[in-house]
Every structure is written in structure tokens, then in C-alpha cells.
Short mmCIF file of C-alpha atoms in Angstrom, two decimals:
data_model
loop_
_atom_site.label_atom_id
_atom_site.label_comp_id
_atom_site.label_asym_id
_atom_site.label_seq_id
_atom_site.Cartn_x
_atom_site.Cartn_y
_atom_site.Cartn_z
CA UNK A 1 -27.89 6.85 8.36
CA UNK A 2 -25.40 4.06 7.80
CA UNK A 3 -22.06 4.42 6.23
CA UNK A 4 -20.54 1.90 4.03
CA UNK A 5 -17.02 2.07 2.23
CA UNK A 6 -16.85 0.98 -1.17
CA UNK A 7 -13.65 1.32 -3.53
CA UNK A 8 -14.46 1.24 -6.76
CA UNK A 9 -12.14 0.73 -10.04
CA UNK A 10 -12.53 1.62 -13.64
CA UNK A 11 -10.58 0.71 -17.01
CA UNK A 12 -8.97 2.78 -19.13
CA UNK A 13 -12.11 4.15 -20.45
CA UNK A 14 -13.94 4.86 -17.04
CA UNK A 15 -16.20 2.08 -17.10
CA UNK A 16 -16.39 0.08 -13.57
CA UNK A 17 -14.53 -3.23 -12.99
CA UNK A 18 -16.74 -4.96 -10.67
CA UNK A 19 -20.37 -3.86 -10.24
CA UNK A 20 -21.08 -3.26 -6.55
CA UNK A 21 -23.78 -4.87 -4.38
CA UNK A 22 -26.14 -2.76 -3.34
CA UNK A 23 -30.08 -3.16 -1.47
CA UNK A 24 -32.93 -3.01 -3.22
CA UNK A 25 -35.17 -0.37 -3.29
CA UNK A 26 -33.22 1.76 -1.27
CA UNK A 27 -32.65 5.53 -2.08
CA UNK A 28 -28.77 6.36 -1.51
CA UNK A 29 -26.72 9.45 -1.71
CA UNK A 30 -23.00 8.92 -2.85
CA UNK A 31 -20.00 10.96 -2.98
CA UNK A 32 -17.09 10.18 -5.21
CA UNK A 33 -13.37 11.03 -3.73
CA UNK A 34 -10.72 10.24 -6.34
CA UNK A 35 -7.33 9.90 -4.64
CA UNK A 36 -4.20 11.40 -5.93
CA UNK A 37 -1.55 8.93 -7.44
CA UNK A 38 0.73 8.56 -4.13
CA UNK A 39 3.63 7.42 -6.11
CA UNK A 40 4.48 10.56 -7.58
CA UNK A 41 3.80 12.55 -4.15
CA UNK A 42 6.04 10.51 -2.31
CA UNK A 43 9.43 12.10 -1.98
CA UNK A 44 12.68 9.99 -1.42
CA UNK A 45 13.91 10.47 1.89
CA UNK A 46 17.77 11.30 2.85
CA UNK A 47 19.52 10.80 5.88
CA UNK A 48 20.47 14.06 8.17
CA UNK A 49 23.39 15.96 7.13
CA UNK A 50 25.06 15.75 10.33
CA UNK A 51 24.90 11.88 9.78
CA UNK A 52 25.37 11.65 6.12
CA UNK A 53 28.44 9.52 5.27
CA UNK A 54 29.77 8.57 9.13
CA UNK A 55 28.35 5.02 8.74
CA UNK A 56 30.80 1.94 9.01
CA UNK A 57 30.49 -1.70 7.74
CA UNK A 58 32.68 -3.30 10.48
CA UNK A 59 31.71 -7.40 9.26
CA UNK A 60 30.05 -9.97 7.74
CA UNK A 61 26.42 -8.95 6.62
CA UNK A 62 26.05 -11.61 4.27
CA UNK A 63 26.05 -14.72 6.63
CA UNK A 64 23.46 -15.33 9.28
CA UNK A 65 24.26 -14.41 12.92
CA UNK A 66 22.83 -17.45 13.96
CA UNK A 67 23.51 -21.12 12.99
CA UNK A 68 21.17 -22.86 10.39
CA UNK A 69 20.17 -25.44 12.68
CA UNK A 70 18.44 -22.96 15.13
CA UNK A 71 16.03 -21.62 12.73
CA UNK A 72 12.53 -23.06 13.42
CA UNK A 73 11.50 -22.46 9.74
CA UNK A 74 13.93 -24.66 8.56
CA UNK A 75 12.93 -27.72 10.31
#
């Protein structure tokens, strides 16, 4: 038995957006797993109460640390 993972997407009516390419004259068994919407399940992380509010910015955080002439991407 050979397993192949194919991710299918549907439109607002439940119709497939793209037809998968399947081997001809082959019998297949399919199991459809519908993933949860992960955006709803993710909780926003918060810092530990032990360190919350103890951070401090002690310098310029906007300008680069190295001069622009040292950046390879700009050359």
C-alpha cells in the first residue's frame, strides 16, 4: 500500500477548486480529515508575571548597529 497526502481546497459551495491527478484504473480508499481553523485556537502569549514590566530600553533601537557600508545586500 502506498500513501500519498493530497490537500484539497473547496470554494464557498463545497466544490473542489482543483481536480487532483489520480492514477487510472486504480481502486483507492480515502479518508478526509478536515483541519480546525488554527487561527481561532491560538491564544495570545503573555510574559510571566515575574518579569512583566521589568524591561527597559536603554539606547537607540531604530538605527542599525553596523554602518551601512558593511551590509553586503546594499553592494
